[in-house]
Short mmCIF file of C-alpha atoms in Angstrom, two decimals:
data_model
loop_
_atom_site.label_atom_id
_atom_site.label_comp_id
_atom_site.label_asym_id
_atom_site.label_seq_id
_atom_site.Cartn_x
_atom_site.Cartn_y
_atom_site.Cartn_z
CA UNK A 5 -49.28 -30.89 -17.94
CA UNK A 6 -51.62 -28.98 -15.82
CA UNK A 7 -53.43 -25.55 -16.67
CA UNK A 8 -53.38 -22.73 -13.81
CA UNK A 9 -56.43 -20.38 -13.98
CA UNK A 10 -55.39 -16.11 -13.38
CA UNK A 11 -58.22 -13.99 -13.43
CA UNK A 12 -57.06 -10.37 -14.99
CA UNK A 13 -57.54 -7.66 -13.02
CA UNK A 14 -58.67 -4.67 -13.90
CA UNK A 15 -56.45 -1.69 -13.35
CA UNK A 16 -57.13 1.93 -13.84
CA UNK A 17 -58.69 0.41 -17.55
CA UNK A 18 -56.29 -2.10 -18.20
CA UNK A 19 -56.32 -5.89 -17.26
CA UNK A 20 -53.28 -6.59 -15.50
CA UNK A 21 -51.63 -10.08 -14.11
CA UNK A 22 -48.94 -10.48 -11.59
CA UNK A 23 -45.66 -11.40 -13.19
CA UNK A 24 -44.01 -13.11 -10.09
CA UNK A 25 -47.71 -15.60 -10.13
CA UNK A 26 -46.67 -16.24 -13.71
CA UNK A 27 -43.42 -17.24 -12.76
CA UNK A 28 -43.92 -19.49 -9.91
CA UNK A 29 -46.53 -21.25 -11.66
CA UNK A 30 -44.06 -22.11 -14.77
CA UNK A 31 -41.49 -23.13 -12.10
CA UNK A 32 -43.84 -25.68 -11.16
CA UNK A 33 -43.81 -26.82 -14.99
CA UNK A 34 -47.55 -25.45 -15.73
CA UNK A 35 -49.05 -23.53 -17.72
CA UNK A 36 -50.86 -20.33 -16.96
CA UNK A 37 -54.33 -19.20 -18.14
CA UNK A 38 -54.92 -15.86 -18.67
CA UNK A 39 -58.76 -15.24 -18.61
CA UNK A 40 -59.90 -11.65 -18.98
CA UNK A 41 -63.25 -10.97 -18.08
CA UNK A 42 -65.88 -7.97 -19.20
CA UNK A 43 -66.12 -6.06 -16.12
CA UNK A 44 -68.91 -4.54 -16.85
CA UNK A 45 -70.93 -6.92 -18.50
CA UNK A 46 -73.62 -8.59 -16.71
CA UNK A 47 -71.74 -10.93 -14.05
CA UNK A 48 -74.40 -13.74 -14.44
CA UNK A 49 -74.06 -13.54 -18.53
CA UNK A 50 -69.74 -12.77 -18.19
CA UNK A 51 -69.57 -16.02 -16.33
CA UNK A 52 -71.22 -18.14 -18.54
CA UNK A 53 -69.10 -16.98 -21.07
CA UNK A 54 -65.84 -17.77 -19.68
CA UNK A 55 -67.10 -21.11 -18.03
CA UNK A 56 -65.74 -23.01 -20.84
CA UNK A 57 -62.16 -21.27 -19.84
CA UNK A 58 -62.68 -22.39 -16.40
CA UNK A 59 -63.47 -26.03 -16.74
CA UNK A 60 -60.07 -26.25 -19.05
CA UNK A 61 -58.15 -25.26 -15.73
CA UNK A 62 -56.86 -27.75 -13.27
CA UNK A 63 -56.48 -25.52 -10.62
CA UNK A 64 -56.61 -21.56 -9.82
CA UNK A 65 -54.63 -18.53 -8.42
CA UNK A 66 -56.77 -15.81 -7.74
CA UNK A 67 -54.45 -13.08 -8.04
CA UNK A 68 -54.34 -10.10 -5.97
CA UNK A 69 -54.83 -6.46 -7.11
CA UNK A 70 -57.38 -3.22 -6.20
CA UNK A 71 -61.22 -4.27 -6.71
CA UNK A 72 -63.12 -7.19 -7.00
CA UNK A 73 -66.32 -7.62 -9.21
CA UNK A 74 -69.62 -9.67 -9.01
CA UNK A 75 -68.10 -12.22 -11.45
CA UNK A 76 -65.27 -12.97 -9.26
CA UNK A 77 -67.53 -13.85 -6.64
CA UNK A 78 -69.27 -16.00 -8.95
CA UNK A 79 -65.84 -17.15 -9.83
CA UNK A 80 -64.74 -18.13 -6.69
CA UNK A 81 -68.12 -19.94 -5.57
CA UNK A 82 -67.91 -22.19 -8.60
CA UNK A 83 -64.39 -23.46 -7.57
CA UNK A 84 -65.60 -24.36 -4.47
CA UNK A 85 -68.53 -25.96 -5.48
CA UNK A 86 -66.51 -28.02 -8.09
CA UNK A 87 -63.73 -28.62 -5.49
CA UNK A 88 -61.20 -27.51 -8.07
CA UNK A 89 -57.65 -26.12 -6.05
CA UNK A 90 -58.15 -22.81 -5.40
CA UNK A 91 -54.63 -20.35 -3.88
CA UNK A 92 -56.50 -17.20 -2.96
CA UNK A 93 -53.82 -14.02 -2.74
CA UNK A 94 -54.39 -10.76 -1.17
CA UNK A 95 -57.62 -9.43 -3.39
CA UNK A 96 -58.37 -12.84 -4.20
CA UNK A 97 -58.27 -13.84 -0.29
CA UNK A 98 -60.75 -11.54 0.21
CA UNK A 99 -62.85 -12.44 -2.60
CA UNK A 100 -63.44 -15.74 -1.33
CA UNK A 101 -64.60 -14.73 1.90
CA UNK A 102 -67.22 -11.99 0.44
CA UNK A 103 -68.15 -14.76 -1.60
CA UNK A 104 -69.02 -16.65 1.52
CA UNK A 105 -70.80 -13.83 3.53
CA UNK A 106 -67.85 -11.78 3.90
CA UNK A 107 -67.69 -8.19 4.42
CA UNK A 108 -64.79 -6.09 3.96
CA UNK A 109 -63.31 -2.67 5.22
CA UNK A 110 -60.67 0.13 5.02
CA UNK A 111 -57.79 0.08 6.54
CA UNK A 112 -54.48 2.29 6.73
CA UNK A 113 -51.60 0.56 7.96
CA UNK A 114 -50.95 -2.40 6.14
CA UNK A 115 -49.53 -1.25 3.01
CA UNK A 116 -45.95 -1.54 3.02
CA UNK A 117 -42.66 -2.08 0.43
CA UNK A 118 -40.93 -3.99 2.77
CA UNK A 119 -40.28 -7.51 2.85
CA UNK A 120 -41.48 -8.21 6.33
CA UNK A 121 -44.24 -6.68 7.72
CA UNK A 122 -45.59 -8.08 10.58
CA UNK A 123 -46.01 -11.37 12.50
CA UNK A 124 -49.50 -13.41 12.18
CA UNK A 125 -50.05 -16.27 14.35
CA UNK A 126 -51.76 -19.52 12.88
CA UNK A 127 -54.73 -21.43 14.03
CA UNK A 128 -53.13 -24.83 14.76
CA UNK A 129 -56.52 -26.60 14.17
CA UNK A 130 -56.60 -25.61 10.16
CA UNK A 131 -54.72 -26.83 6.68
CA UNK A 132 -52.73 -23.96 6.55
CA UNK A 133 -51.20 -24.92 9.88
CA UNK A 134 -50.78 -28.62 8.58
CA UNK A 135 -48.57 -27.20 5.55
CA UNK A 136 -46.25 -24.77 7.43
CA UNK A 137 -46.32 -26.39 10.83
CA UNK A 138 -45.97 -23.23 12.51
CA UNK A 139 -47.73 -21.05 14.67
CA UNK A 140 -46.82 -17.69 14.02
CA UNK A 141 -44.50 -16.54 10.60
CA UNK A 142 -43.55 -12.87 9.31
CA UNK A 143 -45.54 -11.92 6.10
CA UNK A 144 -45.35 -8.79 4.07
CA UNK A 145 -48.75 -6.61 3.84
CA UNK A 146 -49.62 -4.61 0.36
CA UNK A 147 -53.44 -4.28 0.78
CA UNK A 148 -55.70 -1.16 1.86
CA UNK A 149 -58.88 -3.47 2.86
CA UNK A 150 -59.54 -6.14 5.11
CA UNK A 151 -62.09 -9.12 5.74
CA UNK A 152 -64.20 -7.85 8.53
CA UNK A 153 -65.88 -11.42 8.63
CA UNK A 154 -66.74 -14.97 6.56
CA UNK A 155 -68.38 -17.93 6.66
CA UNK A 156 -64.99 -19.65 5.67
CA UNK A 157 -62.73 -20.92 8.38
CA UNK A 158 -60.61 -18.33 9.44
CA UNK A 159 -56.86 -19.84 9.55
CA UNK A 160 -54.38 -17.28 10.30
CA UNK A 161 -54.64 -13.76 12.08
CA UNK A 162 -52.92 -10.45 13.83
CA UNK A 163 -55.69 -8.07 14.49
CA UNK A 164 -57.17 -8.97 11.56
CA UNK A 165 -58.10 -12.29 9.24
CA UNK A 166 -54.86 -13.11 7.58
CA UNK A 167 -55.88 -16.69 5.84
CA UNK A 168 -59.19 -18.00 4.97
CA UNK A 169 -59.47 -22.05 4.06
CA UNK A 170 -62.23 -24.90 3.76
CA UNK A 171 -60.15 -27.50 5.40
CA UNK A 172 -62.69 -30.19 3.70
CA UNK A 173 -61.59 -29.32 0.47
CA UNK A 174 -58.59 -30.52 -1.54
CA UNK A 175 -57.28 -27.08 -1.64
CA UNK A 176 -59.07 -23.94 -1.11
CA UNK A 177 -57.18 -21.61 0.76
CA UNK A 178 -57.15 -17.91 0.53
CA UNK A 179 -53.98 -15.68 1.95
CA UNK A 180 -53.84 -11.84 2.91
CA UNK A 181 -49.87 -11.51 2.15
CA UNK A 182 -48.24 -11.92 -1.10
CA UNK A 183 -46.45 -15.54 -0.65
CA UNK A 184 -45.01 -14.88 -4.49
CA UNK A 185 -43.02 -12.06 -3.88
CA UNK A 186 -41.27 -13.50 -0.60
CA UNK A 187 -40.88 -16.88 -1.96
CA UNK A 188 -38.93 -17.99 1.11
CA UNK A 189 -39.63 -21.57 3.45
CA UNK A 190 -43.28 -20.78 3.91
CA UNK A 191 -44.43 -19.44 0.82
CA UNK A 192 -42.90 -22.74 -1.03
CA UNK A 193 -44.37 -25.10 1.45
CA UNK A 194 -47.62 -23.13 0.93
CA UNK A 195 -47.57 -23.57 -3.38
CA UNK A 196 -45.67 -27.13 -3.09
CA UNK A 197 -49.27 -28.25 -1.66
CA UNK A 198 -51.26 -26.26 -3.41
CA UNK A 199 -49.59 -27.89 -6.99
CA UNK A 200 -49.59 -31.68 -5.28
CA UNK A 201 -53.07 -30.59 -4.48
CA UNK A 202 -54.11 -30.83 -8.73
CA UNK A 203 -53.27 -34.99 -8.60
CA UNK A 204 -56.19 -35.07 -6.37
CA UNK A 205 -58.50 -32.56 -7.17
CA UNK A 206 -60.40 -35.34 -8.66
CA UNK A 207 -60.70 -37.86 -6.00
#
């Protein structure tokens, strides 16, 4: 049985995780963390504190949602630098690439209830591409900031970075799209490697 990390979010005051993460990780028979962090505690000292938590996890889905703190920087460094599978979604996307000398921006127009958004075409040299084995898919789009740059690979784009990854890594790939919510051929090819991905994360 394997143990899948969620870091709450914190939402106008209350900590908040995605229901539709929850489920696809139990459809994959494992069970989800919940660790809920003190926001405003001091990110060096909060860490610490829920390092125990973190070591417990096999792997992690960094959930998406409206602001990211200095602990989920530290958060997301530590997975890398313990090579422990890492599904970065929306907010947590972009968390891993500020964590990585990322900066971020505003934008207007990719906030949307619908399904489908918009196309975004998929560097053919990078793991994403080697799990989908396409070059451009339809995503949805529910964010109102954007990476403006990283030191991560950049894996996917339209006009802006769409999918971050370490291709070197078992599995540390951020999105910009919500693959939960569409579950369709893409997203399940996307968190069928991302699960097979926790045999490894070892080796």
């Amino acid at each position: 049985m394997y143990y899948i990390g969620i870091i709450g979010r914190n939402n106008d005051d209350k900590v908040t995780f995605n229901n539709e993460v929850i489920d696809v990780i139990h459809k994959y028979h494992c069970i989800p963390i919940g660790i809920i962090a003190n926001f405003n505690n001091n990110p060096n000292i909060e860490f610490n504190k829920i390092k125990k938590i973190i070591d417990l996890c096999d792997g992690f889905i960094l959930q998406g949602g409206d602001n990211y703190y200095d602990v989920d920087i530290l958060i997301a460094k530590y997975l890398y630098k313990n090579n422990i599978p890492t599904l970065g979604i929306c907010l947590g996307m972009q968390t891993m690439a500020v964590a990585f000398n990322g900066n971020m921006n505003k934008i207007n127009n990719h906030n949307s209830k619908n399904k489908y958004v918009h196309q975004i075409t998929i560097n053919k040299n990078s793991k994403l591409y080697d799990i989908i084995k396409k070059n451009k898919i339809y995503v949805n789009s529910r964010h109102n900031s954007y990476v403006l740059n990283t030191n991560l690979n950049i894996s996917a784009s339209d006009e802006i970075i769409e999918a971050v990854e370490d291709k070197n890594k078992n599995f540390f790939i951020g999105v910009q799209w919500h693959p939960e919510s569409l579950m369709d051929e893409n997203s399940i090819l996307l968190f069928n490697n991302f699960f097979y991905s926790l045999n490894i994360k070892k080796i």
